[in-house]
Coordinates of C-alpha atoms in Angstrom, one line a residue:
X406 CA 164.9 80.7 54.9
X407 CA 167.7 79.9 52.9
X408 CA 170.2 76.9 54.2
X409 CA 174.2 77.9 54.8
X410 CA 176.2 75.2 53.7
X411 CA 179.3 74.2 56.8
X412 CA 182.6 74.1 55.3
X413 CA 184.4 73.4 58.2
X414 CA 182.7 71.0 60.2
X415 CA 181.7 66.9 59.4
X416 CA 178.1 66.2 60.5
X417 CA 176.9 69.8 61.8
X418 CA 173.7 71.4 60.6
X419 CA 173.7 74.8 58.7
X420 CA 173.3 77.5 60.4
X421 CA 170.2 79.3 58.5
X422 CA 170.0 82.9 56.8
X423 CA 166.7 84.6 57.2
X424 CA 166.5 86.5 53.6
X425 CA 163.1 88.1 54.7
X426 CA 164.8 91.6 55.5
X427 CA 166.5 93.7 53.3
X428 CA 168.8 95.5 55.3
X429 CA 169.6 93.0 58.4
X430 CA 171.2 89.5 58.5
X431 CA 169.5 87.4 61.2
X432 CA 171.2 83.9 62.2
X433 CA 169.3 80.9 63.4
X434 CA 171.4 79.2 66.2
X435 CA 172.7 76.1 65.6
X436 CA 171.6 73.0 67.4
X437 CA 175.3 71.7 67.7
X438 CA 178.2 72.8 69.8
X439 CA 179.6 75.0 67.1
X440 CA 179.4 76.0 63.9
X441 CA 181.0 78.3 61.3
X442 CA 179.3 80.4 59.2
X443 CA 180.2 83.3 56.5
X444 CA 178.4 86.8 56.9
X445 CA 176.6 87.7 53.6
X446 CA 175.6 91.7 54.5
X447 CA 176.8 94.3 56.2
X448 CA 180.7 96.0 56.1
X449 CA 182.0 92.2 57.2
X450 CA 180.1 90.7 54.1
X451 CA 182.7 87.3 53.5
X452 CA 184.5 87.6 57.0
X453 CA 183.6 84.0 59.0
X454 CA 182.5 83.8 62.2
X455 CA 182.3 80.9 64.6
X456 CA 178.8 80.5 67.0
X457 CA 179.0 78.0 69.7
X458 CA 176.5 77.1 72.2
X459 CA 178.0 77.3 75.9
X460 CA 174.3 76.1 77.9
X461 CA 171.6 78.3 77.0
X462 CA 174.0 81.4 76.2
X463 CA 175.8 81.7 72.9
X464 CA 179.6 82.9 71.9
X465 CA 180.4 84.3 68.8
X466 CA 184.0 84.3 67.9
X467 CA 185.0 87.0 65.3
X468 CA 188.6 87.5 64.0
X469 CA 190.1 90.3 63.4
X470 CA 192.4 90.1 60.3
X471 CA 193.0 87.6 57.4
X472 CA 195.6 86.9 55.0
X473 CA 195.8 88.0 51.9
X474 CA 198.9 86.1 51.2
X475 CA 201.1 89.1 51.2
X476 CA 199.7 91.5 53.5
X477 CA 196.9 91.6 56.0
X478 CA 193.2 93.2 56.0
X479 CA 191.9 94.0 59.1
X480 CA 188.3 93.4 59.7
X481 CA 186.1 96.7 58.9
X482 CA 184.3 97.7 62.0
X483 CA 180.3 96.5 61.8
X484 CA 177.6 95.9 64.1
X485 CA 176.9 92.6 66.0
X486 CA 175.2 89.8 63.7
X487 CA 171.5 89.8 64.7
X488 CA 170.7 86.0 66.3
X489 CA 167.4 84.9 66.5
X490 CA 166.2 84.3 70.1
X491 CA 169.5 85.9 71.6
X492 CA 170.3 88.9 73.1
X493 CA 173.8 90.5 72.0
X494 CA 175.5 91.2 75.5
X495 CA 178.6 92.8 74.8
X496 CA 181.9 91.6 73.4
X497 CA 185.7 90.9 74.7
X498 CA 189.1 91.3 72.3
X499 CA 191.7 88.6 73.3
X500 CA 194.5 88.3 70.5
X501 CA 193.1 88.5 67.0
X502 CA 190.0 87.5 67.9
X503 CA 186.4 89.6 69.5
X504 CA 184.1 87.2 71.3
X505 CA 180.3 88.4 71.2
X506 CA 178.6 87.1 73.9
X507 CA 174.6 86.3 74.1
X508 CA 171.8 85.2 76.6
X509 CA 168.5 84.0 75.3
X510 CA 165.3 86.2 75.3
X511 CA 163.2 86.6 77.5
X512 CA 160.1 86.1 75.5
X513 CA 162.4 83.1 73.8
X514 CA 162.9 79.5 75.3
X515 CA 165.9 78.0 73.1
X516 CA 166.5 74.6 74.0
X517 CA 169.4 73.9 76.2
X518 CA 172.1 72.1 74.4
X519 CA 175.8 71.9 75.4
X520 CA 179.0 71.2 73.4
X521 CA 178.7 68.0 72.7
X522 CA 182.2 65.8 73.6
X523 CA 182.5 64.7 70.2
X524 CA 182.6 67.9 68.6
X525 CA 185.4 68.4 66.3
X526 CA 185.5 71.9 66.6
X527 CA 184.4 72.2 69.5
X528 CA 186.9 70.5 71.4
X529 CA 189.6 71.8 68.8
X530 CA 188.9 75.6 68.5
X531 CA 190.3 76.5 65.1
X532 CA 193.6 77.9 67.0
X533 CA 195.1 78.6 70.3
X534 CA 193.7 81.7 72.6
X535 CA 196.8 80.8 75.1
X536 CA 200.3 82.2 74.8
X537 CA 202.4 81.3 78.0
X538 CA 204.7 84.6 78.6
X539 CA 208.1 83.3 78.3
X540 CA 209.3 84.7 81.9
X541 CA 206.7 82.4 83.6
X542 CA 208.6 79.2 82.6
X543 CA 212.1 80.8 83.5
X544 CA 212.0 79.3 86.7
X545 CA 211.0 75.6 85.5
X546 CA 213.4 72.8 85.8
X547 CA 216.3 73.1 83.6
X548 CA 215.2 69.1 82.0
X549 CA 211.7 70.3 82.3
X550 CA 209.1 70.2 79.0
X551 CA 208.4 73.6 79.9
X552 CA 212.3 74.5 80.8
X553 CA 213.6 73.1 77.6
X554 CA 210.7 75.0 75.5
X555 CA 212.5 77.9 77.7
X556 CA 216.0 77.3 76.8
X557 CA 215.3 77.6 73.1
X558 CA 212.7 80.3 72.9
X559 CA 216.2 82.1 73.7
X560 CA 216.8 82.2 70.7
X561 CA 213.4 84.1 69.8
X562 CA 213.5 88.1 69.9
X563 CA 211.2 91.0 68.5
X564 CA 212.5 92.5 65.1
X565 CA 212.0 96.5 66.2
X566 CA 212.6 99.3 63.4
X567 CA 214.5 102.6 65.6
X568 CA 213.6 106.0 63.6
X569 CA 216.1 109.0 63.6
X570 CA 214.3 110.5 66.4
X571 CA 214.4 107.2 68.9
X572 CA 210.9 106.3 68.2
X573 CA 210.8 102.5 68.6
X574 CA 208.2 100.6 66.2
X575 CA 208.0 96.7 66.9
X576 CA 207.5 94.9 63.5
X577 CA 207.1 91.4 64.5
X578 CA 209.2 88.2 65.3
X579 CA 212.7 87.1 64.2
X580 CA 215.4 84.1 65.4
X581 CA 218.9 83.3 65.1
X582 CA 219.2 80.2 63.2
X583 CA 222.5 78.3 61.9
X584 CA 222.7 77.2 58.3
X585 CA 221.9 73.5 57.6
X586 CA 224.7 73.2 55.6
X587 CA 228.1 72.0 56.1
X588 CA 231.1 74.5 56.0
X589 CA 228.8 76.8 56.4
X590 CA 229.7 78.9 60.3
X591 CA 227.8 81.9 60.4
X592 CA 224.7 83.2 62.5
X593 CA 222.0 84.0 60.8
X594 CA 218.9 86.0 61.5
X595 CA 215.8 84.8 60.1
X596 CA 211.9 86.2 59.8
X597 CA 209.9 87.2 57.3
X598 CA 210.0 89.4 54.4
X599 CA 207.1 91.4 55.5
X600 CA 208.3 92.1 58.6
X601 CA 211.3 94.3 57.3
X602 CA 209.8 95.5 54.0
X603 CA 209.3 99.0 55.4
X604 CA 212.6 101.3 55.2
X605 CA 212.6 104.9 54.7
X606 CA 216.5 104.6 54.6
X607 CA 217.1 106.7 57.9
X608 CA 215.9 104.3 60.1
X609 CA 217.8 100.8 61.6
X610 CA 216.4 97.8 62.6
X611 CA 217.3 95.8 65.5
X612 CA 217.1 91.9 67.1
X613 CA 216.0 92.0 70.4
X614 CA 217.0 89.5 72.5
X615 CA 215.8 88.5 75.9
X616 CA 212.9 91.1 75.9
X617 CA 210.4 89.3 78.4
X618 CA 209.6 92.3 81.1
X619 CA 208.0 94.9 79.8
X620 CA 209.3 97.4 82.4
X621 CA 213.1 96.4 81.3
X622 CA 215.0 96.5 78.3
X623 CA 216.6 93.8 76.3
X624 CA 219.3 91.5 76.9
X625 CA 220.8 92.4 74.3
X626 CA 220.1 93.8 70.5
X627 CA 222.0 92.1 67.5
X628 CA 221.6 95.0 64.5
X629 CA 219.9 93.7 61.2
X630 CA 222.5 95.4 58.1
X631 CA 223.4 95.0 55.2
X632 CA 221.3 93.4 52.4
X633 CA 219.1 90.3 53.5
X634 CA 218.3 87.2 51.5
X635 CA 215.3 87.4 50.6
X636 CA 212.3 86.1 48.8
X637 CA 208.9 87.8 49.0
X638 CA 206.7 85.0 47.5
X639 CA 208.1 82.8 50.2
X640 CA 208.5 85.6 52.8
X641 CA 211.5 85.2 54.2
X642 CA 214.1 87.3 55.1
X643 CA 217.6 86.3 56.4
X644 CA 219.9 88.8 57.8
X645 CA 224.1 87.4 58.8
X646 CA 225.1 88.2 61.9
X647 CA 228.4 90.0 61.9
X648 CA 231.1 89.1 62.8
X649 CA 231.9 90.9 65.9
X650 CA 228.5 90.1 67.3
X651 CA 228.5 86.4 66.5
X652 CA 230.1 85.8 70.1
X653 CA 227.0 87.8 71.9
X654 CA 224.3 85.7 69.4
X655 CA 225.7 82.4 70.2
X656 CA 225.0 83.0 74.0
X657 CA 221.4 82.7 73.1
X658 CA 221.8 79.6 71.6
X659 CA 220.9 79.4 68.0
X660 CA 218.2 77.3 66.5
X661 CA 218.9 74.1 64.4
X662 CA 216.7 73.9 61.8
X663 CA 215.0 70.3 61.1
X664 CA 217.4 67.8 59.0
X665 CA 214.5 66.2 57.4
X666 CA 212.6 68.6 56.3
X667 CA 208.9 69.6 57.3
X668 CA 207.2 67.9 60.4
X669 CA 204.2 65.7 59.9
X670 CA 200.9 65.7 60.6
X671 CA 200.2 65.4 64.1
X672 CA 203.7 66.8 65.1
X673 CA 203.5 68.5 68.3
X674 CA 205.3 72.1 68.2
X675 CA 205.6 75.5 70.0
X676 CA 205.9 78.5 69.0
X677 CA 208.0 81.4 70.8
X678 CA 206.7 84.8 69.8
X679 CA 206.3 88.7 70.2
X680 CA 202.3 88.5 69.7
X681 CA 201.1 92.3 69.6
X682 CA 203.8 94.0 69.8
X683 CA 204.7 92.7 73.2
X684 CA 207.1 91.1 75.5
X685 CA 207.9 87.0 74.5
X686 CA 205.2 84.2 75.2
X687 CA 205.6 80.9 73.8
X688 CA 202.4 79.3 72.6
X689 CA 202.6 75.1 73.4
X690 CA 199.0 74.1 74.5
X691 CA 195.8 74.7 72.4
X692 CA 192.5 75.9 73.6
X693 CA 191.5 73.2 75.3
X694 CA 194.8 72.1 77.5
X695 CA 196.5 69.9 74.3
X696 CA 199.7 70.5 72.7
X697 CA 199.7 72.5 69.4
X698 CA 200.6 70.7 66.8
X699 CA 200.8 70.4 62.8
X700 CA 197.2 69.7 61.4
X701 CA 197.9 69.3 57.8
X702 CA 199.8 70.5 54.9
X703 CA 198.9 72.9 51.8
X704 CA 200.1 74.7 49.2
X705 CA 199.4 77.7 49.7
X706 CA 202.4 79.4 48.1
X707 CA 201.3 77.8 44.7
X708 CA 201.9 74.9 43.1
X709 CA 205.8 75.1 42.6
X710 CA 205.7 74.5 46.6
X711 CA 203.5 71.7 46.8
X712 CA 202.9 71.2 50.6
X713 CA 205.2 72.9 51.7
X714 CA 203.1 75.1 53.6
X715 CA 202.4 73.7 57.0
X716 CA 198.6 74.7 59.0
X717 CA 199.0 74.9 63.1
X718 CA 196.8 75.7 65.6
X719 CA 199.5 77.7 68.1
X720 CA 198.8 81.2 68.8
X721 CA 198.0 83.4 65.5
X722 CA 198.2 87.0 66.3
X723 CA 199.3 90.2 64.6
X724 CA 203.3 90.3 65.4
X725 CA 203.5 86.6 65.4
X726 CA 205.1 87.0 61.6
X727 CA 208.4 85.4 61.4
X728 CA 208.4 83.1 64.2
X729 CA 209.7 79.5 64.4
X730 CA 208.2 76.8 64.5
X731 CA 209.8 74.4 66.6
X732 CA 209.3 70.4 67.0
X733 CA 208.9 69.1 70.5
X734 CA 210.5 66.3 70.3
X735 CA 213.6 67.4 68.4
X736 CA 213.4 71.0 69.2
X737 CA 214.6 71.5 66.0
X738 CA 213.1 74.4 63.4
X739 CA 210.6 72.5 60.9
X740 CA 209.0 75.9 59.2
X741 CA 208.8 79.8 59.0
X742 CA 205.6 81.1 60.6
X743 CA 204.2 84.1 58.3
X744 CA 200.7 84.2 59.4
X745 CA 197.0 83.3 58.5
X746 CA 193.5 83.5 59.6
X747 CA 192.5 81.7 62.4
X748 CA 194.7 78.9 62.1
X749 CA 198.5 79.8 61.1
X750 CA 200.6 79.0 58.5
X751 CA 204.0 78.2 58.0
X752 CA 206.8 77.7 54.8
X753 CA 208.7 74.7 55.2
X754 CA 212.2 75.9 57.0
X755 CA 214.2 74.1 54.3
X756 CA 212.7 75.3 51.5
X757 CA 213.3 78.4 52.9
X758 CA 217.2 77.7 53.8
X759 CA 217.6 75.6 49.9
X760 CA 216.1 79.1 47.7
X761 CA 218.2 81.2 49.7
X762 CA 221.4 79.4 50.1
X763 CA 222.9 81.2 46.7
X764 CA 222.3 84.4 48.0
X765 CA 223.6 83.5 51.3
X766 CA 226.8 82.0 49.4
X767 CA 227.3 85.1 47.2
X768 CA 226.4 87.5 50.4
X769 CA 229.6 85.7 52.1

């Protein structure tokens, strides 16, 4: 047996490797409420997965996609990881992320051992598997939590790309945003550079605003043209609003981004998003019931944008590129989401706004 080393959890046994076999990677169970550990064989070879003990049965967590920093690669498809003892059962897709499930053998008598309460991961699953459609807190009190987080995620539409022929593709998330900077009165629309890189010249992108029924159309659509300011190491792109659709935008309320920069660690936030190509949710509690929040910083982006990347747990799914990320307390924009593994990540909103502001002031 060779040992795994955890890199993600404090305290936690390895999960073990059984090296025996040439051709099949067989898992030991952990003896803790849950575990990460990295495949070694097979088509996944690299990807992570997550085992955690739920009673005698097992649940293996497998997502879907990881960053690569400026594009995705999407899980190859491969069978499910062999666990000694345990029976693979079948498997679920919720979001990003396929949950295996597994019941003990019968000729096998694993011990019994629940999540234990002081489980780090456990209790924090790396991200959130909840993301509240936006049209089931229309109806919540207008001073609400839930009827504020409302009121803003107004402001949140689906960037869509409309070919020549009317096909409708749905790219991912954008927001209309006003400029930090004084003197500065336009409307601006803001996602990532990703998210619009694709143009074959013949088709138009669109805004949509509003878009929470999936049997209706938008409220309205605010047309992304001309050239955008744009930076693809940072992967932003911001789009102004004209002029004679300025009046139409500001009924939606634009965002504010945060004076002071970043948020900290331990910030709660939301998230208002078009997950998978869909209608609007807003992701505000984590797996377990608690706010999302901002769990630390990085820098990601290199070292010319020392932590200024911000790690959250809210919902992390394709199409969630290019949403805001938006304090609770202020309800003010502190970053950019552009995406991640498991846990998202998001560029620093100002860092964003101060490397595009000459553009924006030569665009104008």
């Amino acid at each position: 047996m060779t040992t795994i080393p955890s890199s993600s959890m404090s305290g936690a046994p390895p999960a073990t490797r059984n090296t025996d076999s040439a051709s099949d990677e067989i898992i030991t169970a952990p003896n803790v409420g849950a575990i990460r550990y990295t495949m070694s064989q097979g088509p996944d070879a690299n990807w992570d997965i997550a085992i955690r003990k739920d009673g005698n049965h097992l649940r293996v967590y497998k997502p879907l996609w990881r960053n690569l920093g400026f594009g995705r690669e999407n899980r190859p498809p491969a069978p499910p990881p062999k666990i000694a003892g345990y029976q693979y059962q079948g498997e679920t897709i919720q979001g990003d992320v396929s949950t295996l499930s597994y019941t003990p053998e019968a000729t096998s008598t694993p011990g019994s051992v629940a999540p234990s309460n002081d489980d780090p991961w456990a209790n924090t699953f790396p991200f959130s598997l909840t993301n509240t459609l936006a049209r089931t807190l229309k109806s919540s009190p207008a001073q609400s939590p839930e009827g504020i987080k409302y009121h803003h995620a107004r402001a949140v539409g689906a960037i869509v790309e409309i070919k020549p022929d009317g096909q409708v593709n749905h790219l991912g998330t954008g927001f209309l945003a006003t400029s930090p900077y004084d003197g500065d009165s336009n409307i601006y629309v803001v996602t990532n550079s990703h998210v619009i890189r694709a143009n074959d010249g013949k088709s138009r992108k669109e805004l949509w605003l509003g878009y929470e029924n999936p049997n209706s159309d938008p409220e309205e659509r605010i047309a992304l043209s001309g050239r955008p300011a744009e930076n693809a190491g940072l992967d932003y792109a911001i789009f102004r609003v004209k002029d004679e659709d300025k009046a139409r935008a500001i009924h939606f309320h634009p965002l504010q981004s945060n004076p002071s920069g970043s948020g900290f660690i331990g910030d709660d936030i939301y998230m208002p998003n078009h997950a998978n190509r869909s209608i609007k949710g807003i992701s505000y509690r984590d797996s377990s019931g608690r706010n999302t929040r901002i769990l630390q910083m990085t820098s990601d982006l290199g070292s010319k944008y020392r932590n200024q990347v911000l790690v959250h747990n809210a919902f992390n799914s394709p199409g969630t590129s290019g949403s805001p990320i938006i304090d609770s307390h202020s309800h003010n924009v502190v970053a950019l989401n552009f995406g991640g593994i498991g846990l998202g990540r998001a560029v620093n909103i100002l860092t964003v706004w101060t490397d595009a502001r000459p553009q924006l002031q030569h665009e104008t």
